[in-house]
Tab-separated table of C-alpha atoms in Angstrom:
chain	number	residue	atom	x	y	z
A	1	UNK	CA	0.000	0.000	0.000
A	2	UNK	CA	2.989	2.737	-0.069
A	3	UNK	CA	1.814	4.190	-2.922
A	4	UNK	CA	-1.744	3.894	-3.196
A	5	UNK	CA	-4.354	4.877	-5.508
A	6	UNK	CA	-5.737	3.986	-8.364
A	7	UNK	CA	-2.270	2.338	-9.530
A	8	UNK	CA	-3.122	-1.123	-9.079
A	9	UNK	CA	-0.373	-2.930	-7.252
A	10	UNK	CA	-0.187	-5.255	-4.197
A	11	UNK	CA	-0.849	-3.465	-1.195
A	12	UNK	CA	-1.536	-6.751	1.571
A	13	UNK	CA	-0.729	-10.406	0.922
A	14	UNK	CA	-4.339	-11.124	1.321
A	15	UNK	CA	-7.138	-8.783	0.440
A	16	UNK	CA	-10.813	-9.742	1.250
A	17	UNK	CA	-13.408	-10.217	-1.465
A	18	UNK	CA	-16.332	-8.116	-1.954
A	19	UNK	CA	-19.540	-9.864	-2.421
A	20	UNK	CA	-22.706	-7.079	-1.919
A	21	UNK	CA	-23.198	-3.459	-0.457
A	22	UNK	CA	-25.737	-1.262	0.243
A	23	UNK	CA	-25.297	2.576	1.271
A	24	UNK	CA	-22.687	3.572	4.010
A	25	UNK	CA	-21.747	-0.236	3.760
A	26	UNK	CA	-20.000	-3.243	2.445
A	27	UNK	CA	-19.559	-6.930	2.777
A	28	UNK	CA	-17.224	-9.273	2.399
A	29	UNK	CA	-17.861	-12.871	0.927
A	30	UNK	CA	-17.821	-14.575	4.662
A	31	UNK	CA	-20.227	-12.017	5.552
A	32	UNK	CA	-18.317	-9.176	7.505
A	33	UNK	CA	-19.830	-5.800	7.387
A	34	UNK	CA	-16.761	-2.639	6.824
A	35	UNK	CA	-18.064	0.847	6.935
A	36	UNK	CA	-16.669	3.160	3.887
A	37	UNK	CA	-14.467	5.287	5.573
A	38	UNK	CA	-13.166	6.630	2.168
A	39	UNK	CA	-15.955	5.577	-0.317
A	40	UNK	CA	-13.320	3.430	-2.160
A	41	UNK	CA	-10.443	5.773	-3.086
A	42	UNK	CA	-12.898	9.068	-2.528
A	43	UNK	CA	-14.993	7.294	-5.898
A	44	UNK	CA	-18.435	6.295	-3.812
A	45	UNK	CA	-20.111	9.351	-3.096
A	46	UNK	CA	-23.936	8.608	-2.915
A	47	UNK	CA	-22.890	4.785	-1.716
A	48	UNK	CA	-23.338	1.974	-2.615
A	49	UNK	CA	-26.789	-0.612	-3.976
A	50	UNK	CA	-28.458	2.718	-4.844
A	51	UNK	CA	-31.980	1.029	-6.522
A	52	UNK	CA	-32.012	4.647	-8.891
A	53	UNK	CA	-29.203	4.630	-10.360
A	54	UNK	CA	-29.401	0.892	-11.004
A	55	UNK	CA	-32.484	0.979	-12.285
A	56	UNK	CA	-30.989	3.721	-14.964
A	57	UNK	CA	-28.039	1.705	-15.848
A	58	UNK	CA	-30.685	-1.290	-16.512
A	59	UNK	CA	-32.988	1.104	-18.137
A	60	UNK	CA	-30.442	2.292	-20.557
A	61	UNK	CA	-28.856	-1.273	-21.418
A	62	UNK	CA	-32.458	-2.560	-22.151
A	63	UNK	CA	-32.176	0.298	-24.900
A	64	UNK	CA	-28.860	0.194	-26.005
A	65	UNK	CA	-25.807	-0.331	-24.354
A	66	UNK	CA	-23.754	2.528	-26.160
A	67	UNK	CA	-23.645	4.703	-29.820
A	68	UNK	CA	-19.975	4.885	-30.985
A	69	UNK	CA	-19.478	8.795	-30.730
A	70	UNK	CA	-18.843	9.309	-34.496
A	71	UNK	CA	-22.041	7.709	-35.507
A	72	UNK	CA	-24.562	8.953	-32.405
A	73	UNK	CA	-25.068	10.956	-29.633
A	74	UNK	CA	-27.072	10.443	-27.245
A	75	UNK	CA	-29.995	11.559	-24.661
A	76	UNK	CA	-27.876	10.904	-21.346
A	77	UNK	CA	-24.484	12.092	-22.779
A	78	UNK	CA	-26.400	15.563	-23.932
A	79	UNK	CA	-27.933	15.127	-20.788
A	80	UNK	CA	-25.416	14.620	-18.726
A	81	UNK	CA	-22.990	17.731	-20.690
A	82	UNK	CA	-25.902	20.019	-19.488
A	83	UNK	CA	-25.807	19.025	-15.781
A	84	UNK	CA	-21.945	19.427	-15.897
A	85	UNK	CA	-22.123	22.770	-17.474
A	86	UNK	CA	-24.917	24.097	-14.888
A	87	UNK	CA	-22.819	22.673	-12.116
A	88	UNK	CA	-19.532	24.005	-13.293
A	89	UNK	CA	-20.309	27.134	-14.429
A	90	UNK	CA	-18.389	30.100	-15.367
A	91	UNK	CA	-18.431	29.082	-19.067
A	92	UNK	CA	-17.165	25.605	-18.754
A	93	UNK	CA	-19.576	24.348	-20.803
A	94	UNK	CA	-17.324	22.217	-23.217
A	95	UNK	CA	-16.102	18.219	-22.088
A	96	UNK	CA	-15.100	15.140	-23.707
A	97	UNK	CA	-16.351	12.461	-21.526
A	98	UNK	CA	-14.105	9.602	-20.935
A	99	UNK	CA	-13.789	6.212	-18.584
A	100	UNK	CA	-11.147	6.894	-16.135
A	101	UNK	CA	-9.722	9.961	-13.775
A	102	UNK	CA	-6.089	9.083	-15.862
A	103	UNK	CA	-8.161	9.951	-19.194
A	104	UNK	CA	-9.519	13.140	-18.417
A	105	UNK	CA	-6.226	14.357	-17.245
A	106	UNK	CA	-4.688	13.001	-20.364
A	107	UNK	CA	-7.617	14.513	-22.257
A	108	UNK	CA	-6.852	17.870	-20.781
A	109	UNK	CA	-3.270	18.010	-21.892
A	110	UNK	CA	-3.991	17.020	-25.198
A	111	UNK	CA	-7.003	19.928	-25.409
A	112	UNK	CA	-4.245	22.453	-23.734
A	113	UNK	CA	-1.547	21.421	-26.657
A	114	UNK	CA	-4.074	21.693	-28.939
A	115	UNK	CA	-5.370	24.778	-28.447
A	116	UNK	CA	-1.754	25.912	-28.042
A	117	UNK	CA	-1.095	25.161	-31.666
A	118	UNK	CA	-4.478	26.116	-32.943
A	119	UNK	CA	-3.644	29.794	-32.095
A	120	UNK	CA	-0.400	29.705	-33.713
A	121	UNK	CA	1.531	29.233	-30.076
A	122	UNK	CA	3.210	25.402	-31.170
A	123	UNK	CA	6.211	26.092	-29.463
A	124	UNK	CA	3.926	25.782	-25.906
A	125	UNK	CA	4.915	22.412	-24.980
A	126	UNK	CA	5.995	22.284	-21.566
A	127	UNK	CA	3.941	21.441	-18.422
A	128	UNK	CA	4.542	22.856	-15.286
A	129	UNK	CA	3.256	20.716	-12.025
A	130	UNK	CA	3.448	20.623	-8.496
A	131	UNK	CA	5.850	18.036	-6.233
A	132	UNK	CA	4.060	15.388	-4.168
A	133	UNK	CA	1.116	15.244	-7.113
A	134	UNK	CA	-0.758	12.581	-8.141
A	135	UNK	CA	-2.791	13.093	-11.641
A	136	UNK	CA	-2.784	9.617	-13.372
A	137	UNK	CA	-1.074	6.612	-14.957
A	138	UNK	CA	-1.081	6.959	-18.539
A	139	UNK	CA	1.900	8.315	-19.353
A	140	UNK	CA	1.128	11.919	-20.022
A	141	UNK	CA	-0.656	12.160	-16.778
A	142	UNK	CA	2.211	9.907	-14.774
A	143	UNK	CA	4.372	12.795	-16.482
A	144	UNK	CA	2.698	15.556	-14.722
A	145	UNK	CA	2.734	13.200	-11.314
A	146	UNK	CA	5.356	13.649	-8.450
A	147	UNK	CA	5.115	9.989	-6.985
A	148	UNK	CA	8.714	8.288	-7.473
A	149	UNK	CA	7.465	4.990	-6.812
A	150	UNK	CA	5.066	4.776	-9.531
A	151	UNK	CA	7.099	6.612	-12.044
A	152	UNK	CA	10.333	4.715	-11.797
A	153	UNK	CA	9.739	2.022	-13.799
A	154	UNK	CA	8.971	4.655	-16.867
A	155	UNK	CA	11.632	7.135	-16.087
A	156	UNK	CA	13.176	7.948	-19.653
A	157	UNK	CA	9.778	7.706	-21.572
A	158	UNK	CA	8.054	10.176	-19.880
A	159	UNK	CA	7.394	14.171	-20.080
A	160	UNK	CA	9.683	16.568	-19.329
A	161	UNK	CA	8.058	18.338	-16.772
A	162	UNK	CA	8.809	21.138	-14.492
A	163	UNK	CA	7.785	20.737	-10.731
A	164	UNK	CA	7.519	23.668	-8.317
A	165	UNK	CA	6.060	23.205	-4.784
A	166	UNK	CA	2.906	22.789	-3.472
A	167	UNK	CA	2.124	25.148	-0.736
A	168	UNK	CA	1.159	22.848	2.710
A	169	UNK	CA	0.355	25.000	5.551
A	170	UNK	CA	1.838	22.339	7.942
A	171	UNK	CA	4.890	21.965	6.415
A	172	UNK	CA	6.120	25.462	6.038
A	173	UNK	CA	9.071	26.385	4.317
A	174	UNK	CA	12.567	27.354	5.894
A	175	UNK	CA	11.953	31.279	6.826
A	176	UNK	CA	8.049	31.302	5.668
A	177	UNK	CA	5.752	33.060	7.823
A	178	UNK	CA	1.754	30.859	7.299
A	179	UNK	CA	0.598	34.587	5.869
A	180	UNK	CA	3.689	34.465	3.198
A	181	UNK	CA	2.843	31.010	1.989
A	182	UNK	CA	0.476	31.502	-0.821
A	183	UNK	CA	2.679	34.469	-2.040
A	184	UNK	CA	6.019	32.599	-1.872
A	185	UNK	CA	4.825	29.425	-3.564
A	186	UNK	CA	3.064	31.450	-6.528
A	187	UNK	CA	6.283	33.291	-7.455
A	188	UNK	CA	7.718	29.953	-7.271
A	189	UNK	CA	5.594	28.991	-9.931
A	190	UNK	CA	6.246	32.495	-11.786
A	191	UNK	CA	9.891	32.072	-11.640
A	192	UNK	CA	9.883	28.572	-12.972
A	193	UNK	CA	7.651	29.744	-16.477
A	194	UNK	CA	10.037	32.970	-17.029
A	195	UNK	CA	12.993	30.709	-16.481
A	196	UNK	CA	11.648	28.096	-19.079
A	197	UNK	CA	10.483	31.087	-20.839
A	198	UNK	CA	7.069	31.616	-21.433
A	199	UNK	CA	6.153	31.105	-25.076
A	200	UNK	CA	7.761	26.844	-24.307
A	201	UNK	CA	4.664	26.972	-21.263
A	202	UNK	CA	1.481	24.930	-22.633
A	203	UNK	CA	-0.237	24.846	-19.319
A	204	UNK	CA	0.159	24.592	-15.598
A	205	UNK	CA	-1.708	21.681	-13.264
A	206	UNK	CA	-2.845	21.264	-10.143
A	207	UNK	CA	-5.185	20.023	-7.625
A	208	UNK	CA	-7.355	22.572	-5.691
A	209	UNK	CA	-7.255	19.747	-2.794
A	210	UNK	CA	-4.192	17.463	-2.890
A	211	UNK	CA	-5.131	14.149	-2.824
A	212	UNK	CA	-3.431	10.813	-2.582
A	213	UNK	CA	0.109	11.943	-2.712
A	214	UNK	CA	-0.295	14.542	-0.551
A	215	UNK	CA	-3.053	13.566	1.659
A	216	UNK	CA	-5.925	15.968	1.382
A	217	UNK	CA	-3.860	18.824	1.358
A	218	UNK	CA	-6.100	22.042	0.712
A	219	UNK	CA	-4.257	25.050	-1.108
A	220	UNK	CA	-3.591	28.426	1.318
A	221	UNK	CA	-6.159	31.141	0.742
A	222	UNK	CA	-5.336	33.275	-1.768
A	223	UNK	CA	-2.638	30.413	-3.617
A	224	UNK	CA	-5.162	29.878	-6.565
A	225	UNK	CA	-5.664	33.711	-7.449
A	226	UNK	CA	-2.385	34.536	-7.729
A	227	UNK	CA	-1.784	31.460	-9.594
A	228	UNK	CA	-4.654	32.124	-12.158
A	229	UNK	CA	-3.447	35.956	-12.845
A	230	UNK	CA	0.558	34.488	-13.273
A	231	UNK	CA	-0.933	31.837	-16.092
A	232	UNK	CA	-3.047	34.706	-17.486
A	233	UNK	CA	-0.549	36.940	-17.734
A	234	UNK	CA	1.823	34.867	-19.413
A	235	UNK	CA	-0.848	32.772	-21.543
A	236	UNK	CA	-0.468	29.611	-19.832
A	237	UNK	CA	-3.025	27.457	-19.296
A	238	UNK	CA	-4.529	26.844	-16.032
A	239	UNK	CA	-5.778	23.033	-15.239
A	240	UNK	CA	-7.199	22.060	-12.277
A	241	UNK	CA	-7.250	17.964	-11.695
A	242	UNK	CA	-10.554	17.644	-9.535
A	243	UNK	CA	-10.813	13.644	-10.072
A	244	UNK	CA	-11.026	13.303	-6.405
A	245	UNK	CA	-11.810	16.616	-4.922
A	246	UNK	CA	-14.406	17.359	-7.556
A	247	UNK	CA	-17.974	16.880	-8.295
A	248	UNK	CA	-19.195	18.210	-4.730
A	249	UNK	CA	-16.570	16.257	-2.248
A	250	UNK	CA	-15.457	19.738	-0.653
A	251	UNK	CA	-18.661	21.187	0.088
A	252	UNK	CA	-18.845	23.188	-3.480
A	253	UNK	CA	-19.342	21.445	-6.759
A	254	UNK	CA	-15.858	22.721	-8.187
A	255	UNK	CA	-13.509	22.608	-5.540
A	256	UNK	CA	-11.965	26.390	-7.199
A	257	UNK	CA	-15.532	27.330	-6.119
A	258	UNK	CA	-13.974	27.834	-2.779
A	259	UNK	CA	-11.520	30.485	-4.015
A	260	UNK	CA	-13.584	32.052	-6.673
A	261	UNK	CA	-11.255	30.555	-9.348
A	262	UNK	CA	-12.154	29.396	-12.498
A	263	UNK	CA	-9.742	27.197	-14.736
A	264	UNK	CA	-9.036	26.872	-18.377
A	265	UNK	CA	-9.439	23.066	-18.351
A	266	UNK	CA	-10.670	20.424	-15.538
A	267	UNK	CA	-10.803	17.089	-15.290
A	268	UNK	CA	-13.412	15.048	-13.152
A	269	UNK	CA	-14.121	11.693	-12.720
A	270	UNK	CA	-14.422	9.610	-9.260
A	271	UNK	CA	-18.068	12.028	-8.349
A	272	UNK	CA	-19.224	11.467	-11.642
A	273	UNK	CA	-20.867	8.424	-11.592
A	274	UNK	CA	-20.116	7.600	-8.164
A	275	UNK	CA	-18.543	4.652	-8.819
A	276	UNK	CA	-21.220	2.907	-10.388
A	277	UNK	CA	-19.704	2.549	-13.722
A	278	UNK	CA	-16.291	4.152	-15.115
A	279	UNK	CA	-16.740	7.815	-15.798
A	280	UNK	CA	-14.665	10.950	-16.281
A	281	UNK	CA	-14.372	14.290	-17.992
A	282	UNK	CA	-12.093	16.785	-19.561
A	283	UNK	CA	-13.825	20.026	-18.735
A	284	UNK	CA	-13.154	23.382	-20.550
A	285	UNK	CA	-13.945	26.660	-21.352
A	286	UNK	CA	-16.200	27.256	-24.530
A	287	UNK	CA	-13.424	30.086	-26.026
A	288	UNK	CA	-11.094	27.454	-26.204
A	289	UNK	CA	-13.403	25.618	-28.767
A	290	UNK	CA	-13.245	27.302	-31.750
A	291	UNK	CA	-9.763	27.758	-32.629
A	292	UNK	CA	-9.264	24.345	-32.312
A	293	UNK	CA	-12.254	23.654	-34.373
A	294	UNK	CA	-11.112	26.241	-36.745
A	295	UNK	CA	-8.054	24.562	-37.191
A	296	UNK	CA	-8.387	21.165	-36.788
A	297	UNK	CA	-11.927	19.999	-37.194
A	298	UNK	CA	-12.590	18.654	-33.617
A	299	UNK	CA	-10.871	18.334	-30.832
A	300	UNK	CA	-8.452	15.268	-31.008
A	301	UNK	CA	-8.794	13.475	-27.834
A	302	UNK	CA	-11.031	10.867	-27.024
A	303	UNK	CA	-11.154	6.795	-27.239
A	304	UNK	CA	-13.568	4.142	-28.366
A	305	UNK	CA	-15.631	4.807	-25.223
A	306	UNK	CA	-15.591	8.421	-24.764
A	307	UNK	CA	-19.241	9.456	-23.864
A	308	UNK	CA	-20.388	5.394	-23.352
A	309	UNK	CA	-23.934	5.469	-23.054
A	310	UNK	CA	-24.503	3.311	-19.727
A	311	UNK	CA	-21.852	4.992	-17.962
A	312	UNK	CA	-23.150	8.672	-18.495
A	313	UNK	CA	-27.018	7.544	-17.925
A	314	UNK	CA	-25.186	6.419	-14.600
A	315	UNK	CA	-23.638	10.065	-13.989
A	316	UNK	CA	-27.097	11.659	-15.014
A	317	UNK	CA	-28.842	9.206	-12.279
A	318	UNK	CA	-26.110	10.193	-9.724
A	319	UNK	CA	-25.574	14.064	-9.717
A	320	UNK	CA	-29.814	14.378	-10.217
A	321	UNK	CA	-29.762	12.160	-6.851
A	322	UNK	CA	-27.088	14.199	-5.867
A	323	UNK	CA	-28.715	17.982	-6.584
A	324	UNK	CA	-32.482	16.314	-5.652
A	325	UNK	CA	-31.151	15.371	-2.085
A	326	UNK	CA	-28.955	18.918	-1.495
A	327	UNK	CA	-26.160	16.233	-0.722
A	328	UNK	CA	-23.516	18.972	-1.427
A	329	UNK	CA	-24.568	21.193	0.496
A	330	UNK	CA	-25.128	18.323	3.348
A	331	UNK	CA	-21.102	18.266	2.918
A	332	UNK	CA	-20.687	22.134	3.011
A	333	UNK	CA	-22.944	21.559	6.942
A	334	UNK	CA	-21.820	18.123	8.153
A	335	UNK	CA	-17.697	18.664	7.694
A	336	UNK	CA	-17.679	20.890	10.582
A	337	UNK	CA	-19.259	18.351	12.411
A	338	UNK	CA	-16.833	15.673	10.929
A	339	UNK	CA	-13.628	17.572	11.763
A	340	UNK	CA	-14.740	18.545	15.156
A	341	UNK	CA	-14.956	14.457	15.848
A	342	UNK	CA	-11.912	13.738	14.379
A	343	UNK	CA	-9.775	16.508	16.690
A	344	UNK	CA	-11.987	15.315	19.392
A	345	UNK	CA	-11.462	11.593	18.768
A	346	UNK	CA	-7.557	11.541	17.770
A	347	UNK	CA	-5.693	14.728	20.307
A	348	UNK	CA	-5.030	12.268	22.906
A	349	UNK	CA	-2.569	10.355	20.048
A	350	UNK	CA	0.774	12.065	20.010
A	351	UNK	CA	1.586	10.537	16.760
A	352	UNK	CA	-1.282	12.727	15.003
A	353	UNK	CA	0.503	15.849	13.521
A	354	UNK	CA	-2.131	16.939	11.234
A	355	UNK	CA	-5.732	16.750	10.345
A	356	UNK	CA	-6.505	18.720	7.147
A	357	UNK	CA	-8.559	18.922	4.356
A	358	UNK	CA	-11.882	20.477	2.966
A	359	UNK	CA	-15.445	19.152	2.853
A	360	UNK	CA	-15.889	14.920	2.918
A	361	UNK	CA	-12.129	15.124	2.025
A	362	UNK	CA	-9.911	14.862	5.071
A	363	UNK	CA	-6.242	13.527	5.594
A	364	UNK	CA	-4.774	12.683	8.965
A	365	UNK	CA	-0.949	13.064	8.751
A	366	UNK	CA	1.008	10.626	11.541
A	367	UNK	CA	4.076	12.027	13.125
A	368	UNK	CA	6.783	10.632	15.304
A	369	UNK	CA	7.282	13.565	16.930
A	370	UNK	CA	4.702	16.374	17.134
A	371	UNK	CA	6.879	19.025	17.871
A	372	UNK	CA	9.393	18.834	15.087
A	373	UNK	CA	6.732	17.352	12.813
A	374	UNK	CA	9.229	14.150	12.218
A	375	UNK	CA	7.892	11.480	10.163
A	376	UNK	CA	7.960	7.898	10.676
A	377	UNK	CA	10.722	5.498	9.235
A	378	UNK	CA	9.783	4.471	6.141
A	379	UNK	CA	10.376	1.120	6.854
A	380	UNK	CA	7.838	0.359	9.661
A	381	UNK	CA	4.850	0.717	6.878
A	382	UNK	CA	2.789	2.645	9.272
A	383	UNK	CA	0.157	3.482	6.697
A	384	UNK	CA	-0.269	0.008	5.673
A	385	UNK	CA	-0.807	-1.297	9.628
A	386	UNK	CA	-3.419	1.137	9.866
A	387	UNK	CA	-5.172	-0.361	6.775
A	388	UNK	CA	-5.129	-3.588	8.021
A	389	UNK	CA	-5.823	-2.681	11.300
A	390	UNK	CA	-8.666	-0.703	9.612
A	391	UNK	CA	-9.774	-4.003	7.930
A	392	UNK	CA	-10.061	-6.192	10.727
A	393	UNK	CA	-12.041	-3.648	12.898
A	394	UNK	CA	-14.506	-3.032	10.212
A	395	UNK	CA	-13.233	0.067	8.528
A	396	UNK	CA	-12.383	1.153	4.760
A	397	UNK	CA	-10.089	3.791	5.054
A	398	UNK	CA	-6.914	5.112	2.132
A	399	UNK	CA	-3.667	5.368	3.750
A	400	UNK	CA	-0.677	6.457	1.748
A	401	UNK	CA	2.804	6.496	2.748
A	402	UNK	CA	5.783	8.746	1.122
A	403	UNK	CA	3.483	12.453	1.199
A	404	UNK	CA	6.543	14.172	3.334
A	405	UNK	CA	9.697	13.311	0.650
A	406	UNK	CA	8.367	10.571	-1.526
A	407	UNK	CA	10.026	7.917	0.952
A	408	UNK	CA	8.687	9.051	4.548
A	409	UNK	CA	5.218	10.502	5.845
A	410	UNK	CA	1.991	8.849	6.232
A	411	UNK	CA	-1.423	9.690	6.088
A	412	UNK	CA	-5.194	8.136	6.489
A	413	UNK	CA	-7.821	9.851	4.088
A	414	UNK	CA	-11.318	10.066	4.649
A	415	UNK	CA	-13.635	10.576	2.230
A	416	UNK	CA	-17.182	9.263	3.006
A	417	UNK	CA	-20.215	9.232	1.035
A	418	UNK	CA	-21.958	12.575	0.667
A	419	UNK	CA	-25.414	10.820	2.365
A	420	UNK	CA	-23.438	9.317	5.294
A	421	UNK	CA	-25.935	9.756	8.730
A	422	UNK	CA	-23.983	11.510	11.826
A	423	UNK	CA	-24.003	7.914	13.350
A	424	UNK	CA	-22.069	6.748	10.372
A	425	UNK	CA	-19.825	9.346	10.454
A	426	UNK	CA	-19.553	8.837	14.414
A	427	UNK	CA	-18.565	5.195	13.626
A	428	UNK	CA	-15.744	5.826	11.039
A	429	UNK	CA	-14.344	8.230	13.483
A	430	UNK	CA	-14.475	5.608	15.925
A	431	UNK	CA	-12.970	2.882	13.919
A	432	UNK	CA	-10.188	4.860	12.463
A	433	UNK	CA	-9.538	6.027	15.991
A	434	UNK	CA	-9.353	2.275	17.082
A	435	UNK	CA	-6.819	1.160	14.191
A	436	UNK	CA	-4.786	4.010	14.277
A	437	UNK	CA	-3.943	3.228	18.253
A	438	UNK	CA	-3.665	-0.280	17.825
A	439	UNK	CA	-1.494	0.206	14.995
A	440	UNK	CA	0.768	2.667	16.992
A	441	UNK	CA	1.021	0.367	19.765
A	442	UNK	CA	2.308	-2.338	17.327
A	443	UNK	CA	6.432	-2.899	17.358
């Protein structure tokens, strides 16, 4: 489990296997009941065995399963473009829907280099990212990812891509004051497109909310408004990956919502559908369109299932359940209330340096000293005792080691379903607080 995520990999020698769920829960094949801690890897955000939306996906395979994109459109792709675009806002009204978080990262690099060249700026290759990111594992988006462990084995084949810092309020810089962060961390950024010299700069990409490499780490106020006036000014492109704190996790339906930001390009994907069939999208502003169109004849991203029928009559089914129910705004009032447990729960640990994060999307970071903020050795796999600790106490949780240097650092996420009850959330606070103990008392 040191690198988790959606990377595949082996994380324990023996995982259970799934047989059923139903909302806030799911069961194993010799019956045990685990409460989703972190809906999956922050995917499951209206739970799970939801009659609706299965009654859609059946609805829509007794129809047709899916219409090839260059032969058909369809009623729950148009459908599902005008939900997105209402949602999104702030003229974000274009998308290529895809199958996969990976792809509409992928899919937004490919729209930003297009667009680059469609307006007679080809020499705008580079990407500029942020350290301790996680965006994706095809190889454009591994490019654009600062997680050593996963990009080793393609070192040499990928991107060359620039990395400046992302701005962690708990992990200050040498000689930062907290007020200086968002400042200091910007002109990083700054520096690094002058230096590579601005007409090379396709786009710049981050995540509003770190997630799996960094462990819920939410950017300091004013960080994203500085960052969109540098890329404006220079005519970069700004992308923010929202795969996992998109699609209402933090309380807003765009996590930039927070900071009044709007991007060029975003991708979403885990909120989508909720994890009831594959779905993502490359999000971006309708000016970007037309050159590209102009130029090109349609934008060139896109795969064999881009826009699959069943999966967006799934998303459609989700985010009306989602806007019917108010369930983003039940995260915007319920993550006090989720936080407060938490500090509550975990200050008598020692070994709990941080909790952070925004909305449903939390990360606890685990310290071995609180005072100098020390990590763990790497080697005692602290994040992966908590996991199974998790397990056997009845608890899905996403712990992810290596968020400090790439070697050291763990965290837990939490990211439960939007519907969770109090009790439920009262019970994965519980749980985690349980494992995490038990797992620190382990030598």
């Amino acid at each position: 489990m040191g690198q988790r995520g959606d990377g595949g990999g082996s994380i324990v020698s023996r995982l259970p296997r799934i047989a059923w769920g139903k909302g806030s829960y799911v069961y194993d094949a010799s019956g045990k009941r685990y409460i989703d801690g972190s809906g999956g890897p922050a995917l499951f955000c209206i739970g799970h065995g939801n009659e609706e939306v299965n009654q859609a996906i059946l609805g829509q395979l007794g129809r047709i399963a899916h219409g090839y994109r260059y032969h058909f459109t369809s009623e729950a792709a148009e459908t599902l473009q005008s939900i997105v675009s209402r949602r999104a806002g702030e003229g974000l009204t274009e998308m290529v829907f895809v199958s996969s978080g990976s792809e509409a990262v992928e899919s937004c690099l490919k729209v930003a280099l297009q667009y680059q060249a469609a307006v007679g700026q080809s020499a705008r290759r580079r990407f500029i990212a942020r350290r301790r990111a996680w965006h994706g594992n095809t190889l454009g988006a591994l490019s654009v990812s600062h997680f050593d462990e996963r990009r080793e084995p393609f070192e040499g084949a990928l991107l060359d891509v620039r990395f400046v810092s992302a701005p962690n309020a708990y992990r200050l810089p040498a000689g930062v004051e907290p007020g200086q962060l968002a400042e200091v961390a910007a002109a990083e950024l700054e520096t690094a497109i002058t230096e590579l010299g601005p007409e090379n700069v396709c786009a710049f990409i981050f995540e509003p909310v770190m997630g799996a490499a960094g462990g819920a780490v939410p950017t300091p106020p004013g960080y994203a408004r500085r960052v969109r006036e540098i890329c404006t000014r220079y005519g970069v492109l700004l992308i923010a990956d929202e795969v996992m704190c998109g699609a209402g996790r933090t309380g807003t339906w765009r996590a930039l919502e927070h900071e009044q930001v709007v991007p060029d390009l975003m991708a979403v994907a885990k909120g989508l559908a909720g994890g009831y069939l594959p779905l993502g999208a490359a999000v971006y502003r309708k000016e970007l369109m037309a050159p590209m169109v102009e130029r090109y004849g349609a934008v060139r991203t896109g795969h064999t299932f881009t826009a699959h029928t069943t999966a967006c009559a799934a998303g459609v089914a989700v985010q009306e359940i989602i806007e019917r129910e108010r369930l983003v705004e039940k995260v915007a009032t319920d993550a006090p209330y989720l936080f407060d447990a938490l500090r509550d729960a975990l200050a008598p640990l020692e070994s709990v340096g941080d909790i952070r994060g925004r909305g449903f999307f939390v990360g606890i970071e685990l310290v071995r000293n609180r005072v100098t903020k020390t990590p763990f050795d790497p080697e005692r796999r602290l994040h992966e005792r908590i996991f199974e600790r998790a397990l056997a106490n009845g608890l899905i949780c996403y712990p992810v080691g290596g968020n400090v240097d790439g070697r050291a650092g763990d965290h837990v996420i939490l990211a439960p379903p939007y519907n969770a009850s109090r009790a439920e959330l009262d019970e994965i606070v519980e749980k985690l607080t349980t494992s995490i103990r038990e797992s620190l008392n382990e030598r």
